[in-house]
mmCIF file of C-alpha atoms and ligand atoms in Angstrom:
data_model
loop_
_atom_site.group_PDB
_atom_site.id
_atom_site.type_symbol
_atom_site.label_atom_id
_atom_site.label_comp_id
_atom_site.label_asym_id
_atom_site.label_seq_id
_atom_site.Cartn_x
_atom_site.Cartn_y
_atom_site.Cartn_z
ATOM 1 C CA MET A 1 31.052 -5.675 -6.458
ATOM 2 C CA ILE A 2 29.620 -2.304 -5.465
ATOM 3 C CA PRO A 3 26.564 -2.654 -3.207
ATOM 4 C CA MET A 4 23.920 -0.013 -2.378
ATOM 5 C CA ASN A 5 25.061 -0.088 1.276
ATOM 6 C CA ASP A 6 27.682 -1.833 3.397
ATOM 7 C CA PHE A 7 26.483 -2.153 6.994
ATOM 8 C CA ARG A 8 29.328 -4.404 8.127
ATOM 9 C CA LEU A 9 31.849 -1.787 7.076
ATOM 10 C CA GLN A 10 29.896 0.896 8.930
ATOM 11 C CA ALA A 11 29.646 -1.182 12.133
ATOM 12 C CA ALA A 12 33.346 -2.083 11.910
ATOM 13 C CA GLY A 13 34.227 1.598 12.247
ATOM 14 C CA ILE A 14 32.562 1.832 15.678
ATOM 15 C CA ARG A 15 32.729 -1.777 16.863
ATOM 16 C CA ASP A 16 34.038 -0.884 20.332
ATOM 17 C CA GLU A 17 31.345 1.752 20.891
ATOM 18 C CA LEU A 18 28.609 -0.699 19.845
ATOM 19 C CA PHE A 19 29.894 -3.425 22.172
ATOM 20 C CA ALA A 20 30.134 -0.882 25.000
ATOM 21 C CA ALA A 21 26.515 0.149 24.317
ATOM 22 C CA PHE A 22 25.413 -3.487 24.472
ATOM 23 C CA GLY A 23 27.334 -3.950 27.727
ATOM 24 C CA ARG A 24 25.673 -0.918 29.334
ATOM 25 C CA VAL A 25 22.182 -2.253 28.605
ATOM 26 C CA LEU A 26 23.097 -5.753 29.760
ATOM 27 C CA ASP A 27 24.569 -4.437 33.003
ATOM 28 C CA ALA A 28 21.612 -2.139 33.646
ATOM 29 C CA GLY A 29 19.181 -5.046 33.215
ATOM 30 C CA TRP A 30 16.512 -2.637 31.944
ATOM 31 C CA TYR A 31 15.302 -3.088 28.367
ATOM 32 C CA ILE A 32 12.281 -0.857 27.711
ATOM 33 C CA LEU A 33 11.870 2.912 28.301
ATOM 34 C CA GLY A 34 14.902 3.524 30.466
ATOM 35 C CA LYS A 35 18.001 5.688 30.641
ATOM 36 C CA GLU A 36 19.298 4.937 27.128
ATOM 37 C CA VAL A 37 16.032 6.028 25.499
ATOM 38 C CA GLU A 38 15.906 9.132 27.652
ATOM 39 C CA ALA A 39 19.516 10.031 26.830
ATOM 40 C CA PHE A 40 19.124 9.348 23.114
ATOM 41 C CA GLU A 41 16.007 11.516 22.933
ATOM 42 C CA ARG A 42 17.867 14.416 24.524
ATOM 43 C CA GLU A 43 20.977 13.927 22.365
ATOM 44 C CA PHE A 44 19.043 13.691 19.102
ATOM 45 C CA ALA A 45 16.915 16.727 20.055
ATOM 46 C CA ASP A 46 20.110 18.727 20.665
ATOM 47 C CA TRP A 47 21.604 17.449 17.419
ATOM 48 C CA LEU A 48 18.525 18.605 15.464
ATOM 49 C CA GLY A 49 18.090 21.828 17.416
ATOM 50 C CA VAL A 50 14.524 21.060 18.547
ATOM 51 C CA ALA A 51 13.009 21.117 22.013
ATOM 52 C CA GLU A 52 11.588 17.602 22.037
ATOM 53 C CA VAL A 53 12.276 14.183 20.563
ATOM 54 C CA VAL A 54 10.019 11.222 21.343
ATOM 55 C CA SER A 55 11.423 7.881 20.203
ATOM 56 C CA VAL A 56 9.154 5.137 18.869
ATOM 57 C CA ALA A 57 9.407 1.668 17.313
ATOM 58 C CA ASN A 58 9.808 2.673 13.638
ATOM 59 C CA GLY A 59 9.243 5.423 11.093
ATOM 60 C CA MET A 60 5.787 4.286 10.083
ATOM 61 C CA ASP A 61 4.626 4.456 13.718
ATOM 62 C CA ALA A 62 6.259 7.879 14.095
ATOM 63 C CA LEU A 63 4.037 9.124 11.263
ATOM 64 C CA GLN A 64 0.916 7.457 12.630
ATOM 65 C CA LEU A 65 1.543 8.760 16.150
ATOM 66 C CA VAL A 66 2.101 12.292 14.847
ATOM 67 C CA LEU A 67 -1.282 12.155 13.132
ATOM 68 C CA MET A 68 -2.946 10.716 16.267
ATOM 69 C CA ALA A 69 -1.331 13.380 18.463
ATOM 70 C CA HIS A 70 -2.968 16.046 16.276
ATOM 71 C CA ASP A 71 -6.377 14.306 16.359
ATOM 72 C CA ILE A 72 -6.280 13.639 12.630
ATOM 73 C CA GLY A 73 -8.615 10.741 11.865
ATOM 74 C CA PRO A 74 -11.761 9.792 9.969
ATOM 75 C CA GLY A 75 -13.141 12.619 7.845
ATOM 76 C CA ALA A 76 -9.806 14.456 7.676
ATOM 77 C CA GLU A 77 -7.840 14.932 4.466
ATOM 78 C CA VAL A 78 -4.046 14.989 4.507
ATOM 79 C CA VAL A 79 -2.169 16.428 1.523
ATOM 80 C CA THR A 80 0.923 14.407 0.675
ATOM 81 C CA THR A 81 3.152 13.082 -2.113
ATOM 82 C CA PRO A 82 2.701 10.105 -4.454
ATOM 83 C CA ASN A 83 6.483 9.480 -4.448
ATOM 84 C CA SER A 84 7.614 8.071 -1.114
ATOM 85 C CA ALA A 85 7.936 4.900 0.898
ATOM 86 C CA PHE A 86 4.450 3.408 1.218
ATOM 87 C CA ALA A 87 4.602 4.019 4.992
ATOM 88 C CA THR A 88 3.907 7.750 4.555
ATOM 89 C CA THR A 89 0.476 7.079 3.106
ATOM 90 C CA LEU A 90 -0.128 3.934 5.147
ATOM 91 C CA ALA A 91 0.101 6.040 8.327
ATOM 92 C CA ILE A 92 -2.656 8.310 6.977
ATOM 93 C CA LEU A 93 -4.799 5.285 6.115
ATOM 94 C CA ARG A 94 -4.189 3.655 9.519
ATOM 95 C CA VAL A 95 -5.701 6.629 11.375
ATOM 96 C CA GLY A 96 -8.727 6.545 9.052
ATOM 97 C CA ALA A 97 -7.894 9.812 7.275
ATOM 98 C CA THR A 98 -7.854 10.339 3.501
ATOM 99 C CA PRO A 99 -4.606 10.899 1.592
ATOM 100 C CA VAL A 100 -4.772 13.593 -1.086
ATOM 101 C CA PHE A 101 -1.874 13.415 -3.531
ATOM 102 C CA VAL A 102 -0.348 16.277 -5.496
ATOM 103 C CA ASP A 103 2.116 15.892 -8.346
ATOM 104 C CA LEU A 104 5.871 16.355 -7.924
ATOM 105 C CA ASP A 105 8.192 19.305 -8.115
ATOM 106 C CA PRO A 106 10.321 18.388 -11.164
ATOM 107 C CA ASP A 107 13.506 19.549 -9.377
ATOM 108 C CA THR A 108 13.204 18.098 -5.861
ATOM 109 C CA TYR A 109 10.826 15.176 -6.584
ATOM 110 C CA ALA A 110 8.969 16.221 -3.421
ATOM 111 C CA LEU A 111 5.369 17.419 -3.620
ATOM 112 C CA ASP A 112 4.991 20.518 -5.789
ATOM 113 C CA VAL A 113 4.053 23.285 -3.361
ATOM 114 C CA ARG A 114 2.456 25.281 -6.194
ATOM 115 C CA ARG A 115 -0.191 22.583 -6.546
ATOM 116 C CA VAL A 116 -1.155 22.282 -2.885
ATOM 117 C CA GLY A 117 -3.478 25.307 -2.772
ATOM 118 C CA SER A 118 -5.776 23.858 -5.425
ATOM 119 C CA VAL A 119 -6.497 20.597 -3.549
ATOM 120 C CA LEU A 120 -7.437 22.139 -0.203
ATOM 121 C CA THR A 121 -11.034 21.579 0.947
ATOM 122 C CA GLU A 122 -12.908 22.265 4.171
ATOM 123 C CA ARG A 123 -11.882 18.762 5.247
ATOM 124 C CA THR A 124 -8.114 19.353 4.794
ATOM 125 C CA ARG A 125 -6.450 19.135 8.204
ATOM 126 C CA ALA A 126 -2.752 18.657 7.485
ATOM 127 C CA ILE A 127 0.047 18.840 4.932
ATOM 128 C CA LEU A 128 2.605 16.028 5.042
ATOM 129 C CA PRO A 129 5.584 16.726 2.761
ATOM 130 C CA VAL A 130 8.376 14.158 2.485
ATOM 131 C CA HIS A 131 11.957 15.416 2.389
ATOM 132 C CA ILE A 132 12.699 12.836 -0.228
ATOM 133 C CA TYR A 133 16.192 11.484 -1.055
ATOM 134 C CA GLY A 134 17.691 13.767 1.639
ATOM 135 C CA GLN A 135 16.573 17.156 0.348
ATOM 136 C CA ALA A 136 14.070 19.475 2.028
ATOM 137 C CA ALA A 137 10.735 20.092 0.351
ATOM 138 C CA ASP A 138 10.075 23.814 -0.188
ATOM 139 C CA LEU A 139 8.834 24.523 3.339
ATOM 140 C CA GLU A 140 8.279 28.292 3.391
ATOM 141 C CA PRO A 141 5.276 28.328 0.994
ATOM 142 C CA LEU A 142 3.842 25.309 2.836
ATOM 143 C CA ALA A 143 4.176 27.080 6.182
ATOM 144 C CA GLN A 144 2.357 30.099 4.729
ATOM 145 C CA LEU A 145 -0.452 27.926 3.392
ATOM 146 C CA ALA A 146 -0.738 26.129 6.722
ATOM 147 C CA THR A 147 -0.989 29.402 8.619
ATOM 148 C CA ARG A 148 -3.493 30.923 6.189
ATOM 149 C CA HIS A 149 -5.788 27.886 6.249
ATOM 150 C CA GLY A 150 -5.280 26.747 9.847
ATOM 151 C CA LEU A 151 -3.623 23.476 8.852
ATOM 152 C CA VAL A 152 -1.161 21.312 10.698
ATOM 153 C CA LEU A 153 2.229 21.221 8.929
ATOM 154 C CA LEU A 154 3.986 17.898 9.427
ATOM 155 C CA GLY A 155 7.080 16.382 7.853
ATOM 156 C CA ASP A 156 8.480 12.987 6.902
ATOM 157 C CA ALA A 157 12.248 13.264 7.401
ATOM 158 C CA ALA A 158 12.943 9.513 7.340
ATOM 159 C CA GLN A 159 15.492 10.208 4.573
ATOM 160 C CA ALA A 160 16.644 13.602 5.785
ATOM 161 C CA HIS A 161 18.403 13.487 9.182
ATOM 162 C CA GLY A 162 20.300 16.777 9.194
ATOM 163 C CA ALA A 163 18.903 18.275 5.982
ATOM 164 C CA THR A 164 18.564 22.041 6.193
ATOM 165 C CA TYR A 165 16.142 24.617 4.829
ATOM 166 C CA ARG A 166 17.141 28.293 4.899
ATOM 167 C CA GLY A 167 19.897 27.569 7.409
ATOM 168 C CA ARG A 168 17.857 25.519 9.888
ATOM 169 C CA ASP A 169 17.271 21.803 10.234
ATOM 170 C CA VAL A 170 14.007 20.646 8.626
ATOM 171 C CA ALA A 171 13.009 19.343 12.080
ATOM 172 C CA THR A 172 12.523 22.933 13.242
ATOM 173 C CA TYR A 173 9.748 23.641 10.704
ATOM 174 C CA GLY A 174 6.087 22.928 11.243
ATOM 175 C CA ASP A 175 4.320 21.150 14.079
ATOM 176 C CA ALA A 176 6.054 17.761 14.135
ATOM 177 C CA VAL A 177 8.505 15.796 12.006
ATOM 178 C CA ALA A 178 8.868 12.012 11.795
ATOM 179 C CA TYR A 179 12.137 10.050 11.564
ATOM 180 C CA SER A 180 13.014 6.436 10.841
ATOM 181 C CA PHE A 181 16.155 4.635 11.991
ATOM 182 C CA TYR A 182 15.709 1.698 9.632
ATOM 183 C CA PRO A 183 19.241 0.420 8.895
ATOM 184 C CA THR A 184 19.519 2.018 5.437
ATOM 185 C CA LYS A 185 18.708 5.547 6.681
ATOM 186 C CA ASN A 186 21.363 8.216 7.244
ATOM 187 C CA LEU A 187 21.082 7.394 10.954
ATOM 188 C CA GLY A 188 20.281 3.693 11.146
ATOM 189 C CA ALA A 189 19.807 1.376 14.120
ATOM 190 C CA LEU A 190 20.786 -2.307 14.183
ATOM 191 C CA GLY A 191 17.102 -3.040 13.627
ATOM 192 C CA ASP A 192 13.955 -0.928 13.633
ATOM 193 C CA GLY A 193 13.562 2.474 15.248
ATOM 194 C CA GLY A 194 11.863 5.821 14.796
ATOM 195 C CA ALA A 195 11.241 9.189 16.418
ATOM 196 C CA VAL A 196 9.160 12.339 16.347
ATOM 197 C CA ALA A 197 10.681 15.801 16.735
ATOM 198 C CA CYS A 198 8.483 18.674 17.885
ATOM 199 C CA ARG A 199 8.744 21.884 19.828
ATOM 200 C CA ASP A 200 5.622 21.755 22.010
ATOM 201 C CA PRO A 201 6.236 19.935 25.342
ATOM 202 C CA GLU A 202 2.503 19.200 25.685
ATOM 203 C CA ARG A 203 2.494 17.459 22.289
ATOM 204 C CA ALA A 204 5.594 15.509 23.303
ATOM 205 C CA ARG A 205 3.854 14.407 26.494
ATOM 206 C CA ARG A 206 0.895 13.158 24.487
ATOM 207 C CA LEU A 207 3.210 11.329 22.086
ATOM 208 C CA ARG A 208 4.943 9.620 25.020
ATOM 209 C CA ARG A 209 1.537 8.528 26.252
ATOM 210 C CA LEU A 210 0.368 7.385 22.814
ATOM 211 C CA ARG A 211 3.461 5.218 22.208
ATOM 212 C CA ASP A 212 2.790 3.408 25.505
ATOM 213 C CA TYR A 213 -0.838 2.173 25.185
ATOM 214 C CA GLY A 214 -2.154 5.679 25.853
ATOM 215 C CA GLN A 215 -1.053 5.218 29.422
ATOM 216 C CA GLY A 216 -1.026 8.232 31.755
ATOM 217 C CA ARG A 217 -0.204 6.816 35.148
ATOM 218 C CA ARG A 218 0.623 3.120 35.222
ATOM 219 C CA PHE A 219 -2.448 1.008 34.350
ATOM 220 C CA GLN A 220 -4.490 4.136 33.647
ATOM 221 C CA HIS A 221 -5.302 4.380 29.927
ATOM 222 C CA LEU A 222 -6.400 7.847 28.887
ATOM 223 C CA GLU A 223 -6.759 7.044 25.189
ATOM 224 C CA ALA A 224 -6.288 4.172 22.762
ATOM 225 C CA GLY A 225 -2.581 4.364 21.957
ATOM 226 C CA LEU A 226 -0.135 1.932 20.399
ATOM 227 C CA ASN A 227 2.665 -0.218 21.704
ATOM 228 C CA SER A 228 5.472 1.552 19.860
ATOM 229 C CA ARG A 229 8.636 1.997 21.881
ATOM 230 C CA LEU A 230 12.281 2.210 20.885
ATOM 231 C CA ASP A 231 14.211 -0.573 22.662
ATOM 232 C CA GLU A 232 16.913 0.430 25.142
ATOM 233 C CA LEU A 233 19.348 -1.608 23.028
ATOM 234 C CA GLN A 234 18.558 0.279 19.832
ATOM 235 C CA ALA A 235 18.695 3.601 21.706
ATOM 236 C CA ALA A 236 22.161 2.658 23.017
ATOM 237 C CA PHE A 237 23.336 1.704 19.498
ATOM 238 C CA LEU A 238 21.929 4.943 18.071
ATOM 239 C CA ARG A 239 23.799 6.916 20.763
ATOM 240 C CA ALA A 240 26.998 5.224 19.561
ATOM 241 C CA LYS A 241 26.230 6.163 15.945
ATOM 242 C CA LEU A 242 24.919 9.711 16.368
ATOM 243 C CA PRO A 243 28.395 11.296 16.843
ATOM 244 C CA GLN A 244 29.350 10.118 13.315
ATOM 245 C CA LEU A 245 26.220 11.418 11.594
ATOM 246 C CA ARG A 246 27.499 14.910 10.742
ATOM 247 C CA ARG A 247 30.678 13.459 9.250
ATOM 248 C CA HIS A 248 28.760 10.781 7.371
ATOM 249 C CA ASN A 249 26.434 13.376 5.863
ATOM 250 C CA GLN A 250 29.464 15.431 4.775
ATOM 251 C CA ARG A 251 30.971 12.353 3.159
ATOM 252 C CA ARG A 252 27.685 11.760 1.316
ATOM 253 C CA ARG A 253 27.827 15.370 0.081
ATOM 254 C CA ALA A 254 31.387 14.878 -1.181
ATOM 255 C CA LEU A 255 30.451 11.669 -3.010
ATOM 256 C CA ALA A 256 27.397 13.348 -4.536
ATOM 257 C CA ALA A 257 29.587 16.232 -5.751
ATOM 258 C CA LEU A 258 31.946 13.726 -7.384
ATOM 259 C CA TYR A 259 29.020 11.999 -9.111
ATOM 260 C CA GLN A 260 27.721 15.374 -10.340
ATOM 261 C CA GLN A 261 31.091 16.247 -11.800
ATOM 262 C CA ARG A 262 31.753 12.899 -13.491
ATOM 263 C CA LEU A 263 28.264 12.437 -14.950
ATOM 264 C CA ARG A 264 27.482 15.945 -16.061
ATOM 265 C CA ASP A 265 28.121 15.563 -19.813
ATOM 266 C CA LEU A 266 25.839 12.560 -20.308
ATOM 267 C CA PRO A 267 22.214 12.346 -21.534
ATOM 268 C CA LEU A 268 21.154 11.756 -17.954
ATOM 269 C CA LEU A 269 19.119 13.986 -15.635
ATOM 270 C CA LEU A 270 21.152 14.576 -12.481
ATOM 271 C CA PRO A 271 19.678 15.497 -9.089
ATOM 272 C CA VAL A 272 19.223 19.226 -8.468
ATOM 273 C CA GLU A 273 20.190 20.698 -5.116
ATOM 274 C CA LYS A 274 18.038 23.744 -4.436
ATOM 275 C CA GLU A 275 19.670 26.956 -3.230
ATOM 276 C CA TYR A 276 17.456 27.019 -0.125
ATOM 277 C CA GLY A 277 19.197 24.232 1.766
ATOM 278 C CA GLU A 278 21.677 21.394 2.021
ATOM 279 C CA SER A 279 20.716 17.880 1.017
ATOM 280 C CA VAL A 280 22.065 14.986 3.087
ATOM 281 C CA TRP A 281 21.999 12.747 -0.010
ATOM 282 C CA HIS A 282 20.162 9.767 1.400
ATOM 283 C CA LEU A 283 20.038 8.629 -2.227
ATOM 284 C CA PHE A 284 21.630 9.757 -5.481
ATOM 285 C CA VAL A 285 18.780 9.472 -7.973
ATOM 286 C CA VAL A 286 19.369 10.021 -11.686
ATOM 287 C CA ARG A 287 16.818 9.884 -14.495
ATOM 288 C CA THR A 288 16.867 8.346 -17.951
ATOM 289 C CA PRO A 289 14.185 6.792 -20.157
ATOM 290 C CA ARG A 290 16.706 3.940 -20.631
ATOM 291 C CA ARG A 291 16.638 3.207 -16.891
ATOM 292 C CA ASP A 292 16.024 -0.547 -17.036
ATOM 293 C CA ARG A 293 18.749 -1.138 -19.617
ATOM 294 C CA LEU A 294 21.207 1.000 -17.649
ATOM 295 C CA ALA A 295 20.423 -0.901 -14.433
ATOM 296 C CA GLY A 296 20.985 -4.227 -16.208
ATOM 297 C CA PHE A 297 24.236 -3.025 -17.773
ATOM 298 C CA LEU A 298 25.577 -1.908 -14.389
ATOM 299 C CA ARG A 299 24.440 -5.133 -12.710
ATOM 300 C CA ASP A 300 26.498 -7.095 -15.257
ATOM 301 C CA ARG A 301 29.525 -5.078 -14.098
ATOM 302 C CA GLY A 302 28.809 -5.896 -10.441
ATOM 303 C CA ILE A 303 27.264 -2.508 -9.651
ATOM 304 C CA HIS A 304 24.009 -2.597 -7.721
ATOM 305 C CA THR A 305 21.284 -0.014 -8.234
ATOM 306 C CA LEU A 306 17.680 0.308 -7.048
ATOM 307 C CA VAL A 307 14.545 2.175 -8.095
ATOM 308 C CA HIS A 308 12.934 4.492 -5.530
ATOM 309 C CA TYR A 309 10.081 4.040 -6.295
ATOM 310 C CA PRO A 310 8.903 1.950 -9.239
ATOM 311 C CA THR A 311 5.175 2.265 -8.425
ATOM 312 C CA LEU A 312 3.592 5.493 -7.219
ATOM 313 C CA ILE A 313 1.675 5.131 -3.966
ATOM 314 C CA PRO A 314 -1.774 5.971 -5.454
ATOM 315 C CA PHE A 315 -1.261 3.155 -7.984
ATOM 316 C CA GLN A 316 -0.420 0.490 -5.391
ATOM 317 C CA PRO A 317 -2.937 -2.384 -5.347
ATOM 318 C CA ALA A 318 -3.814 -1.504 -1.733
ATOM 319 C CA LEU A 319 -5.220 1.833 -2.966
ATOM 320 C CA ALA A 320 -7.003 0.467 -6.026
ATOM 321 C CA PRO A 321 -10.492 0.945 -4.509
ATOM 322 C CA ARG A 322 -9.819 4.698 -4.336
ATOM 323 C CA GLY A 323 -9.799 4.972 -8.108
ATOM 324 C CA PHE A 324 -6.563 6.780 -8.922
ATOM 325 C CA THR A 325 -5.820 6.419 -12.638
ATOM 326 C CA PRO A 326 -2.820 6.981 -14.920
ATOM 327 C CA GLY A 327 -2.540 10.577 -16.091
ATOM 328 C CA MET A 328 -3.411 12.118 -12.719
ATOM 329 C CA PHE A 329 0.249 12.725 -11.774
ATOM 330 C CA PRO A 330 2.111 13.252 -15.057
ATOM 331 C CA VAL A 331 5.432 14.405 -13.550
ATOM 332 C CA ALA A 332 5.529 11.641 -10.942
ATOM 333 C CA GLU A 333 4.462 8.984 -13.447
ATOM 334 C CA ARG A 334 7.258 9.883 -15.829
ATOM 335 C CA CYS A 335 9.775 9.996 -12.953
ATOM 336 C CA ALA A 336 8.729 6.559 -11.696
ATOM 337 C CA GLN A 337 9.672 5.130 -15.100
ATOM 338 C CA GLU A 338 13.006 6.967 -15.210
ATOM 339 C CA PHE A 339 14.379 7.038 -11.637
ATOM 340 C CA LEU A 340 17.521 5.066 -10.847
ATOM 341 C CA SER A 341 19.343 5.237 -7.497
ATOM 342 C CA LEU A 342 23.117 4.818 -7.797
ATOM 343 C CA PRO A 343 25.142 3.498 -4.830
ATOM 344 C CA LEU A 344 25.987 6.182 -2.268
ATOM 345 C CA TYR A 345 26.907 5.460 1.348
ATOM 346 C CA PRO A 346 29.473 7.074 3.658
ATOM 347 C CA GLU A 347 31.975 4.210 3.543
ATOM 348 C CA MET A 348 32.042 4.228 -0.266
ATOM 349 C CA THR A 349 35.409 5.245 -1.721
ATOM 350 C CA ASP A 350 36.042 7.853 -4.416
ATOM 351 C CA GLU A 351 37.398 4.998 -6.553
ATOM 352 C CA GLN A 352 34.088 3.165 -6.275
ATOM 353 C CA VAL A 353 32.208 6.264 -7.437
ATOM 354 C CA GLU A 354 34.662 6.494 -10.359
ATOM 355 C CA GLU A 355 33.923 2.856 -11.170
ATOM 356 C CA VAL A 356 30.154 3.442 -11.165
ATOM 357 C CA CYS A 357 30.632 6.516 -13.380
ATOM 358 C CA ALA A 358 32.884 4.553 -15.756
ATOM 359 C CA GLY A 359 30.069 2.005 -15.996
ATOM 360 C CA VAL A 360 27.501 4.698 -16.780
ATOM 361 C CA HIS A 361 29.795 6.213 -19.427
ATOM 362 C CA ALA A 362 30.383 2.779 -20.970
ATOM 363 C CA PHE A 363 26.616 2.238 -21.148
ATOM 364 C CA PHE A 364 25.970 5.456 -23.064
ATOM 365 C CA GLU A 365 28.927 4.777 -25.389
ATOM 366 C CA ALA A 366 27.545 1.301 -26.120
ATOM 367 C CA GLU A 367 24.088 2.787 -26.781
ATOM 368 C CA ALA A 368 25.324 5.594 -29.046
HETATM 369 C C1 PLP B 401 11.896 4.437 5.567
HETATM 370 C C2 PLP B 401 10.823 5.408 5.376
HETATM 371 C C3 PLP B 401 9.633 5.372 6.126
HETATM 372 C C4 PLP B 401 9.281 4.224 7.028
HETATM 373 O O1 PLP B 401 10.170 4.008 8.058
HETATM 374 P P1 PLP B 401 10.193 2.562 8.769
HETATM 375 O O2 PLP B 401 11.089 2.790 9.936
HETATM 376 O O3 PLP B 401 10.738 1.593 7.782
HETATM 377 O O4 PLP B 401 8.796 2.251 9.171
HETATM 378 C C5 PLP B 401 8.714 6.384 5.956
HETATM 379 N N1 PLP B 401 8.924 7.373 5.068
HETATM 380 C C6 PLP B 401 10.024 7.431 4.305
HETATM 381 C C7 PLP B 401 10.197 8.569 3.365
HETATM 382 C C8 PLP B 401 11.006 6.449 4.422
HETATM 383 O O5 PLP B 401 12.097 6.516 3.641
#
């Protein structure tokens, strides 16, 4: 059996550190917005190379709070991607703004930066690229567009903790970048968690207020915020896991390189790593029109796969009233039918990758 992830194996590697983290919180007797949260925010900010990190309850809230902290709401348009977790767009909808989707870059599967210029209107307030599957979207052209048109440049790095663009972490680009610590992410909590990275201390102060009911002083509510705080317990667990993140990302890179080498002579589109940065390989996503048959074939051999994502966001039932129709995003629509995520997690062995690749080879031999 080869799963998509093995959390017990990951926890086993740092069992003592996790129990020590639990003990610290228990002994402190302080569970919300305390020393662990403060320390984790500083440690993750240093790890990313940004001035400020504000932790929150989950990745979806991180995105919503980023939009709120930039006063993006009703009447505003936000340019984003049709290929992401639904949370990216849901955050835009929750603040009352309008998502505007552009088709995908056929190499990175992130939004195609060449298409962004043509969808800008006088209502466009922000661009929200997603660094999907662990690879940076092409940020330089987006930064230029943002500057030229006075737009806020945001980022969804829920799958890209540590991904770089032109030698710097993606967190250092734009106005604010959102993270998730959902257990499957490259840095995962033992539950929900999220954060925002930004460089402006004033913005960070507003985010800290917004995550805590919009509270300035105690019992003084300056604006209508959320209740969205990272628990002390999760912050303590994340502090135990952060020191492994660089090594885990390197292991993901090594496994991805092995996949690339073993699968290269097959009628299968392999992921492309752009020259402008290093992917942290949150997922290893291949493409084939025979996706469903391949997934079934591998499942019969005990190899789990998943599809990220089978339905584009604009075509989700929740967005039906907005009238998006097939044919509007030809690249993304084709990808959604062909994507298949193969297992890739830091504790996976080379032998397991070989086994997956043997399964993929066997499939194409059987089909020939
Ligand atoms: C996981 C994820 C989110 C949502 O994060 P949660 O912590 O689950 O709310 C948002 N965007 C992307 C790209 C994600 O992968």
